[in-house]
Tab-separated table of C-alpha atoms and ligand atoms in Angstrom:
chain	number	residue	atom	x	y	z
O	1	MET	CA	0.635	-0.646	0.031
O	2	LEU	CA	1.533	3.538	-0.808
O	3	THR	CA	2.436	5.542	2.226
O	4	PRO	CA	0.303	9.091	1.920
O	5	ASN	CA	3.351	10.657	1.184
O	6	VAL	CA	5.013	8.898	-1.407
O	7	VAL	CA	4.473	10.178	-5.675
O	8	PRO	CA	3.003	6.859	-7.442
O	9	ASP	CA	5.701	6.959	-10.161
O	10	PHE	CA	3.343	7.864	-13.442
O	11	THR	CA	5.321	6.818	-16.108
O	12	ALA	CA	4.086	3.607	-17.212
O	13	LEU	CA	0.167	4.960	-17.235
O	14	ARG	CA	-0.836	6.004	-20.756
O	15	VAL	CA	-3.560	8.935	-21.375
O	16	ALA	CA	-5.615	11.009	-23.326
O	17	VAL	CA	-5.544	15.059	-23.384
O	18	ALA	CA	-8.696	16.945	-25.304
O	19	GLY	CA	-9.386	20.323	-25.209
O	20	ASP	CA	-9.354	23.672	-27.437
O	21	LEU	CA	-5.307	24.263	-28.103
O	22	ILE	CA	-4.645	27.848	-27.212
O	23	VAL	CA	-0.710	30.256	-27.571
O	24	ASP	CA	0.339	32.542	-24.854
O	25	ARG	CA	1.897	34.862	-26.057
O	26	TYR	CA	4.620	37.524	-23.758
O	27	VAL	CA	5.414	40.225	-25.686
O	28	TYR	CA	8.094	42.450	-23.275
O	29	ALA	CA	8.470	45.785	-23.406
O	30	ARG	CA	10.579	48.751	-21.404
O	31	PRO	CA	8.743	52.813	-20.358
O	32	THR	CA	10.545	54.814	-22.873
O	33	ARG	CA	8.961	58.643	-22.923
O	34	LEU	CA	5.484	59.889	-22.893
O	35	SER	CA	4.128	60.035	-27.271
O	36	ARG	CA	3.250	63.107	-28.777
O	37	GLU	CA	0.492	61.449	-30.821
O	38	ALA	CA	-1.411	60.532	-27.728
O	39	PRO	CA	-0.975	61.262	-23.821
O	40	VAL	CA	-0.117	57.252	-23.649
O	41	ILE	CA	3.993	55.577	-23.133
O	42	VAL	CA	5.636	54.974	-25.633
O	43	MET	CA	7.423	51.532	-24.772
O	44	ARG	CA	10.565	49.607	-26.354
O	45	HIS	CA	9.891	45.909	-27.169
O	46	ALA	CA	12.945	43.855	-24.942
O	47	GLY	CA	11.407	40.788	-26.262
O	48	GLU	CA	8.833	38.298	-27.017
O	49	GLU	CA	7.836	33.942	-25.809
O	50	LEU	CA	5.493	31.740	-26.468
O	51	GLY	CA	4.131	29.007	-24.696
O	52	ALA	CA	1.339	26.094	-25.278
O	53	GLY	CA	-1.908	27.510	-22.982
O	54	GLY	CA	-5.060	25.207	-22.269
O	55	ALA	CA	-5.451	21.642	-23.205
O	56	ALA	CA	-2.041	21.924	-25.032
O	57	ASN	CA	0.098	23.234	-21.509
O	58	VAL	CA	-2.546	20.013	-20.367
O	59	ALA	CA	-0.173	17.749	-22.243
O	60	ARG	CA	2.625	19.790	-21.228
O	61	ASN	CA	2.343	18.819	-17.475
O	62	LEU	CA	1.225	14.990	-18.303
O	63	CYS	CA	4.846	14.793	-20.124
O	64	ALA	CA	6.790	16.368	-17.538
O	65	LEU	CA	5.289	14.258	-15.437
O	66	GLY	CA	6.966	11.150	-17.592
O	67	THR	CA	2.977	10.035	-18.297
O	68	ARG	CA	3.175	8.581	-22.467
O	69	THR	CA	0.885	11.294	-23.255
O	70	THR	CA	-1.358	11.496	-26.711
O	71	LEU	CA	-2.492	15.253	-27.121
O	72	ILE	CA	-6.308	15.501	-29.877
O	73	GLY	CA	-7.005	19.393	-30.777
O	74	THR	CA	-7.258	21.311	-33.620
O	75	VAL	CA	-5.472	24.200	-34.498
O	76	GLY	CA	-6.158	26.970	-37.043
O	77	ARG	CA	-3.375	27.266	-40.266
O	78	ASP	CA	-1.970	29.885	-39.249
O	79	ALA	CA	1.371	31.402	-37.904
O	80	MET	CA	0.334	30.911	-34.563
O	81	GLY	CA	-1.028	27.604	-35.491
O	82	ARG	CA	2.646	26.413	-36.746
O	83	GLU	CA	3.698	27.727	-34.333
O	84	LEU	CA	2.643	26.018	-31.488
O	85	ILE	CA	3.089	22.843	-33.327
O	86	ARG	CA	7.370	23.804	-33.144
O	87	LEU	CA	5.948	23.382	-29.301
O	88	LEU	CA	4.732	21.354	-28.773
O	89	GLU	CA	7.799	19.212	-30.628
O	90	THR	CA	10.608	20.334	-28.931
O	91	ASP	CA	8.562	19.609	-25.302
O	92	GLU	CA	8.007	15.713	-26.899
O	93	VAL	CA	4.477	15.908	-27.128
O	94	SER	CA	3.149	13.510	-29.546
O	95	VAL	CA	0.949	16.263	-32.792
O	96	GLU	CA	-0.126	13.641	-34.545
O	97	ALA	CA	-3.608	13.816	-33.786
O	98	VAL	CA	-3.144	18.052	-33.498
O	99	HIS	CA	-4.984	18.654	-37.002
O	100	SER	CA	-4.400	22.466	-38.487
O	101	SER	CA	-7.424	23.500	-40.291
O	102	VAL	CA	-8.196	26.445	-42.589
O	103	GLY	CA	-11.252	26.803	-40.778
O	104	TYR	CA	-10.260	28.037	-37.957
O	105	THR	CA	-7.785	30.809	-36.543
O	106	THR	CA	-5.929	29.379	-33.752
O	107	PRO	CA	-6.891	31.567	-30.474
O	108	THR	CA	-3.552	33.594	-29.774
O	109	LYS	CA	-3.726	35.557	-25.867
O	110	THR	CA	-1.460	38.404	-26.512
O	111	ARG	CA	0.059	39.706	-22.716
O	112	ILE	CA	2.093	43.107	-23.037
O	113	LEU	CA	3.718	43.532	-20.089
O	114	GLY	CA	6.329	46.414	-18.823
O	115	ALA	CA	8.678	47.711	-16.373
O	116	GLU	CA	11.506	49.569	-15.755
O	117	PRO	CA	14.955	47.845	-16.084
O	118	GLY	CA	15.540	45.975	-12.532
O	119	ARG	CA	11.875	45.588	-11.845
O	120	THR	CA	9.207	43.251	-12.341
O	121	MET	CA	7.763	43.215	-15.323
O	122	HIS	CA	4.020	43.785	-14.653
O	123	GLN	CA	1.157	42.575	-17.279
O	124	VAL	CA	-0.139	45.721	-19.024
O	125	LEU	CA	-2.585	44.760	-21.707
O	126	ARG	CA	-3.670	41.432	-22.911
O	127	ILE	CA	-4.812	40.605	-25.913
O	128	ASP	CA	-6.407	38.225	-27.176
O	129	ARG	CA	-7.084	36.496	-31.061
O	130	GLU	CA	-10.311	35.018	-30.730
O	131	PRO	CA	-11.417	32.645	-34.366
O	132	ASP	CA	-14.459	34.284	-35.704
O	133	HIS	CA	-16.056	30.259	-35.502
O	134	PRO	CA	-16.205	27.598	-33.417
O	135	VAL	CA	-14.464	24.372	-34.603
O	136	PRO	CA	-14.980	23.267	-37.344
O	137	LEU	CA	-17.816	20.133	-36.798
O	138	GLU	CA	-15.120	17.846	-38.960
O	139	GLU	CA	-12.799	18.058	-37.007
O	140	ARG	CA	-14.878	17.466	-33.968
O	141	GLU	CA	-15.795	14.535	-35.194
O	142	ARG	CA	-12.257	13.734	-36.090
O	143	VAL	CA	-11.490	14.925	-32.599
O	144	ALA	CA	-14.582	12.169	-31.060
O	145	ARG	CA	-13.319	9.693	-33.740
O	146	ASP	CA	-10.031	9.608	-32.424
O	147	LEU	CA	-10.494	9.413	-29.284
O	148	ARG	CA	-12.919	6.408	-30.052
O	149	THR	CA	-9.706	4.174	-31.534
O	150	LEU	CA	-8.278	4.203	-27.606
O	151	GLU	CA	-10.957	2.623	-25.862
O	152	GLY	CA	-9.418	0.511	-23.651
O	153	ARG	CA	-6.563	1.243	-24.388
O	154	ILE	CA	-5.792	4.411	-22.306
O	155	ASP	CA	-5.751	4.679	-18.509
O	156	ALA	CA	-6.775	7.733	-19.205
O	157	LEU	CA	-9.172	10.620	-20.392
O	158	LEU	CA	-8.584	14.674	-19.520
O	159	VAL	CA	-10.280	16.448	-21.583
O	160	SER	CA	-10.124	20.325	-20.880
O	161	ASP	CA	-12.811	23.525	-22.355
O	162	TYR	CA	-11.716	26.281	-22.365
O	163	GLY	CA	-15.070	27.248	-25.161
O	164	TYR	CA	-13.573	27.637	-28.389
O	165	GLY	CA	-15.644	24.653	-29.620
O	166	LEU	CA	-14.583	21.717	-29.486
O	167	VAL	CA	-15.725	19.889	-26.424
O	168	ASP	CA	-19.297	19.199	-28.031
O	169	GLU	CA	-21.703	16.681	-27.675
O	170	ASN	CA	-19.474	13.776	-30.203
O	171	VAL	CA	-16.706	14.478	-27.981
O	172	GLY	CA	-18.898	13.962	-24.801
O	173	ALA	CA	-20.452	10.646	-26.253
O	174	ALA	CA	-16.578	9.110	-27.402
O	175	ALA	CA	-15.330	9.811	-23.928
O	176	ARG	CA	-18.576	8.201	-22.314
O	177	ARG	CA	-17.113	5.170	-24.082
O	178	ILE	CA	-13.490	5.750	-22.834
O	179	ARG	CA	-15.061	5.893	-19.234
O	180	ASP	CA	-17.343	2.242	-19.417
O	181	ALA	CA	-14.119	0.525	-21.294
O	182	GLY	CA	-12.550	0.999	-17.724
O	183	GLY	CA	-10.720	4.554	-18.075
O	184	VAL	CA	-10.203	7.560	-15.695
O	185	VAL	CA	-12.101	10.446	-17.257
O	186	VAL	CA	-11.382	13.210	-16.234
O	187	LEU	CA	-13.107	17.420	-17.220
O	188	ASP	CA	-11.958	20.289	-17.118
O	189	PRO	CA	-14.794	22.492	-17.795
O	190	ARG	CA	-16.105	25.440	-18.592
O	191	ALA	CA	-19.345	25.663	-19.420
O	192	ASP	CA	-21.452	22.413	-19.803
O	193	PHE	CA	-20.458	19.813	-16.814
O	194	GLU	CA	-23.373	17.737	-18.254
O	195	LEU	CA	-21.193	17.026	-21.540
O	196	LEU	CA	-19.557	14.298	-19.623
O	197	SER	CA	-21.800	13.494	-16.620
O	198	GLY	CA	-20.792	10.153	-14.960
O	199	ALA	CA	-17.097	11.852	-14.712
O	200	THR	CA	-14.514	10.267	-13.187
O	201	ALA	CA	-13.918	13.567	-11.940
O	202	MET	CA	-14.368	17.943	-12.771
O	203	THR	CA	-12.527	19.723	-12.147
O	204	PRO	CA	-14.448	23.400	-12.741
O	205	ASN	CA	-13.218	26.629	-10.829
O	206	LEU	CA	-14.709	29.309	-9.000
O	207	ALA	CA	-16.304	30.836	-11.812
O	208	GLU	CA	-16.925	27.678	-13.970
O	209	LEU	CA	-18.350	26.542	-10.595
O	210	ALA	CA	-20.361	29.748	-9.989
O	211	ASN	CA	-21.432	29.903	-13.107
O	212	ALA	CA	-22.936	26.759	-14.116
O	213	VAL	CA	-25.324	27.162	-11.082
O	214	GLY	CA	-25.633	30.466	-11.859
O	215	LYS	CA	-24.720	32.928	-9.260
O	216	SER	CA	-22.314	35.101	-9.535
O	217	ILE	CA	-17.817	34.914	-8.356
O	218	ASP	CA	-18.098	37.006	-5.144
O	219	GLN	CA	-21.346	34.646	-4.068
O	220	MET	CA	-18.726	32.670	-4.029
O	221	ALA	CA	-16.473	34.460	-1.379
O	222	ASP	CA	-19.112	32.122	1.129
O	223	PHE	CA	-18.203	28.782	1.304
O	224	SER	CA	-21.260	27.387	2.168
O	225	GLU	CA	-22.608	28.521	-1.243
O	226	VAL	CA	-19.376	26.557	-2.854
O	227	VAL	CA	-20.441	23.384	-1.708
O	228	ARG	CA	-24.406	24.006	-2.167
O	229	ALA	CA	-23.450	24.375	-5.326
O	230	ALA	CA	-20.978	21.726	-6.162
O	231	ASN	CA	-23.578	19.534	-4.378
O	232	GLU	CA	-25.930	21.155	-7.707
O	233	LEU	CA	-23.509	19.516	-9.988
O	234	LEU	CA	-22.423	16.451	-7.956
O	235	GLU	CA	-26.891	16.055	-8.353
O	236	ARG	CA	-26.665	17.219	-12.461
O	237	ALA	CA	-23.522	15.932	-13.594
O	238	ARG	CA	-22.750	13.207	-11.184
O	239	PRO	CA	-19.004	13.203	-11.019
O	240	GLU	CA	-17.190	10.484	-9.419
O	241	TRP	CA	-15.764	14.113	-7.716
O	242	LEU	CA	-15.739	17.339	-8.080
O	243	LEU	CA	-12.508	19.425	-7.378
O	244	VAL	CA	-12.478	23.150	-7.071
O	245	THR	CA	-9.608	25.000	-7.449
O	246	MET	CA	-10.553	28.603	-5.798
O	247	GLY	CA	-6.844	30.218	-6.838
O	248	ASN	CA	-5.754	31.421	-3.654
O	249	ARG	CA	-7.876	29.426	-1.295
O	250	GLY	CA	-6.363	26.672	-2.282
O	251	MET	CA	-9.129	23.238	-3.499
O	252	ALA	CA	-12.355	21.393	-2.440
O	253	LEU	CA	-13.220	18.050	-3.332
O	254	PHE	CA	-16.470	16.818	-2.776
O	255	SER	CA	-17.931	13.324	-3.934
O	256	GLU	CA	-21.165	11.676	-2.506
O	257	GLU	CA	-19.599	10.995	0.207
O	258	GLU	CA	-18.032	13.920	1.270
O	259	ARG	CA	-20.879	16.404	0.428
O	260	ALA	CA	-19.762	18.793	3.090
O	261	GLY	CA	-16.101	19.266	1.253
O	262	VAL	CA	-12.586	18.454	1.751
O	263	THR	CA	-10.608	21.396	1.569
O	264	THR	CA	-6.951	21.578	1.398
O	265	ARG	CA	-4.615	25.398	1.653
O	266	PRO	CA	-2.382	26.883	-1.244
O	267	ALA	CA	0.508	25.576	-1.068
O	268	GLY	CA	3.967	27.686	-2.559
O	269	ALA	CA	1.226	31.249	-1.068
O	270	GLU	CA	3.988	32.616	0.089
O	271	SER	CA	5.778	34.004	-3.120
O	272	VAL	CA	3.156	33.436	-6.418
O	273	ILE	CA	4.708	34.634	-9.274
O	274	ASP	CA	2.355	33.418	-12.429
O	275	VAL	CA	-0.875	32.288	-11.897
O	276	SER	CA	-1.416	31.537	-15.374
O	277	GLY	CA	-2.274	27.455	-16.315
O	278	ALA	CA	-2.483	26.999	-12.699
O	279	GLY	CA	-5.651	24.596	-13.405
O	280	ASP	CA	-4.097	23.102	-15.890
O	281	THR	CA	-1.477	21.680	-13.846
O	282	ALA	CA	-3.745	21.111	-10.806
O	283	ALA	CA	-5.757	18.888	-13.991
O	284	ALA	CA	-3.593	17.264	-14.939
O	285	VAL	CA	-1.695	15.804	-11.099
O	286	PHE	CA	-5.502	15.307	-10.199
O	287	THR	CA	-6.156	13.194	-13.238
O	288	LEU	CA	-2.794	11.186	-13.145
O	289	ALA	CA	-3.080	10.458	-9.466
O	290	LEU	CA	-7.045	8.788	-9.853
O	291	ALA	CA	-5.836	6.638	-13.330
O	292	ALA	CA	-2.735	5.098	-10.630
O	293	GLY	CA	-5.182	4.643	-7.647
O	294	LEU	CA	-5.276	7.107	-4.622
O	295	GLU	CA	-8.330	8.158	-3.910
O	296	GLY	CA	-9.691	11.349	-4.336
O	297	PRO	CA	-8.373	13.489	-1.050
O	298	ARG	CA	-4.721	12.224	-1.744
O	299	ALA	CA	-4.979	12.996	-5.749
O	300	MET	CA	-5.977	16.686	-4.610
O	301	ARG	CA	-3.103	17.298	-2.263
O	302	LEU	CA	-1.006	15.975	-4.892
O	303	ALA	CA	-2.351	18.675	-7.522
O	304	ASN	CA	-2.557	21.372	-4.777
O	305	THR	CA	1.226	20.223	-4.085
O	306	ALA	CA	1.824	21.249	-7.955
O	307	ALA	CA	0.096	23.697	-8.862
O	308	GLY	CA	1.747	25.691	-6.058
O	309	VAL	CA	5.180	24.840	-7.863
O	310	VAL	CA	3.782	26.297	-10.719
O	311	VAL	CA	2.672	29.816	-9.636
O	312	MET	CA	5.881	30.598	-8.002
O	313	GLU	CA	7.657	30.581	-12.231
O	314	HIS	CA	7.115	32.367	-14.445
O	315	GLY	CA	4.196	32.099	-17.580
O	316	THR	CA	2.689	28.745	-18.068
O	317	ALA	CA	5.618	26.403	-15.930
O	318	VAL	CA	5.055	22.865	-15.139
O	319	CYS	CA	5.705	20.893	-11.684
O	320	PRO	CA	8.226	17.441	-13.087
O	321	LEU	CA	8.210	14.628	-11.543
O	322	SER	CA	10.893	14.919	-9.010
O	323	THR	CA	10.043	18.953	-8.715
O	324	LEU	CA	6.041	17.221	-7.270
O	325	ARG	CA	8.532	14.458	-5.033
O	326	SER	CA	10.898	16.620	-3.665
O	327	THR	CA	8.018	19.758	-2.731
O	328	LEU	CA	4.717	17.474	-1.008
O	329	PRO	CA	5.080	18.078	2.515
O	330	VAL	CA	5.256	15.851	5.037
O	331	ALA	CA	1.645	17.631	6.152
O	332	PRO	CA	-1.743	16.729	7.716
O	333	GLN	CA	-4.454	15.217	5.960
O	334	PRO	CA	-7.101	17.334	3.753
O	335	SER	CA	-9.184	18.893	6.577
O	336	ARG	CA	-12.915	18.076	6.656
O	337	ASN	CA	-15.078	20.700	6.862
O	338	THR	CA	-17.356	19.562	10.086
O	339	ALA	CA	-19.292	22.493	10.665
O	340	VAL	CA	-19.989	23.401	7.072
O	341	ALA	CA	-21.004	19.335	7.915
O	342	ALA	CA	-23.563	20.608	10.554
O	343	GLU	CA	-24.937	23.699	8.210
O	344	LEU	CA	-26.142	21.368	6.085
O	345	ARG	CA	-27.677	19.421	8.252
W	1	ATP	N1	-2.703	33.722	-6.131
W	1	ATP	C1	-2.289	31.871	-5.393
W	1	ATP	N2	-1.991	31.289	-4.283
W	1	ATP	C2	-1.414	30.449	-4.504
W	1	ATP	N3	-1.752	29.453	-5.025
W	1	ATP	C3	-2.110	29.402	-5.658
W	1	ATP	C4	-3.231	30.817	-6.616
W	1	ATP	N4	-3.703	30.504	-7.191
W	1	ATP	C5	-3.936	29.590	-7.626
W	1	ATP	N5	-3.448	28.323	-7.241
W	1	ATP	C6	-2.851	27.082	-7.258
W	1	ATP	O1	-3.325	26.617	-8.533
W	1	ATP	C7	-4.722	26.112	-8.699
W	1	ATP	C8	-5.281	26.773	-9.152
W	1	ATP	O2	-5.426	27.709	-9.457
W	1	ATP	P1	-7.323	28.467	-10.078
W	1	ATP	O3	-8.096	27.690	-8.809
W	1	ATP	O4	-6.171	29.960	-10.036
W	1	ATP	O5	-6.934	27.751	-11.757
W	1	ATP	P2	-7.263	28.002	-12.740
W	1	ATP	O6	-9.003	29.112	-12.880
W	1	ATP	O7	-7.937	26.608	-13.060
W	1	ATP	O8	-6.333	28.886	-13.892
W	1	ATP	P3	-5.839	27.942	-15.029
W	1	ATP	O9	-7.203	28.242	-16.093
W	1	ATP	O10	-4.928	29.987	-15.177
W	1	ATP	O11	-4.708	27.468	-16.213
W	1	ATP	C9	-5.785	26.632	-7.368
W	1	ATP	O12	-5.990	25.180	-6.399
W	1	ATP	C10	-4.287	26.612	-5.805
W	1	ATP	O13	-4.098	25.589	-5.532
W	2	MG	MG1	-9.035	26.487	-15.886
């Protein structure tokens, strides 16, 4: 039996990721002077970087943990799509099931960061390049077909929905068949939790949870509202585990048996540098841990530790297996919310 502080070996697992592929673009600049054209600061370009976002970032995270990973998704047949495929190849993510489609635009989030020399760069502007149309139907059908070929051949599937349309009913149905064939199936949802009802787990953040039950994120400040929303989703979408990632408030895990939730405080909160992609890391590690046979609360602890590692690095970082092993604290088990449980009774 595994002891509480051991990270399982993920290298024997075979995992697939299907979802929306995104490019994260960072442009760095130094302020120079006030413009004479308009009351704005003129910045001098100091460099730029591209990163893999969305499902592509999930795949990078899985590879960093030593897992054999198949990424299934679509990019536009455009410059950013080509760059994304190149980035994935550099990170040794298999891109055989990543297609480029003429009828699609690769979603790209451009962040402009600025600072005086010697100061930490801060985001001053973000420009999102959004596709005019969702991922074309023939691409979604191809993704569902690719998933069908994996039935019974993978240990886990992570469906990463960033709302660009790749994750539809066909993909949901194909994912359910993987679940029926004995695979762990996890949905990192955006809006539609029911697409994959009966999944092994779902990993919404607070905003996604609030949205799904028609509440505002502000209402989620009260943990009893989180509990209520989570219970509504447990009823509606019937995941075995519902992992709610709560940013700087850590994570809460719900199940049929744990209706009041089990929570864990954030790891690495002392020096947070960049939280983007932390949800991808959390979903990747949670999926692997479940596929390795861990129960939800211990899988959450691993996911929380890994998320704590990536928020302390710039850009969408990953947490390699060796770092996860050396960082996992000898900490108390996640706490049960008895007060909230009593309140609900
Ligand atoms: N400010 C923070 N301080 C400490 N830990 C954090 C912070 N923000 C995020 N985390 C860690 O990362 C986990 C996932 O973050 P979050 O809830 O923001 O996911 P997300 O919104 O899906 O992220 P993204 O979509 O950018 O990948 C949290 O549960 C927590 O463990
Ligand atoms: Mg997320």
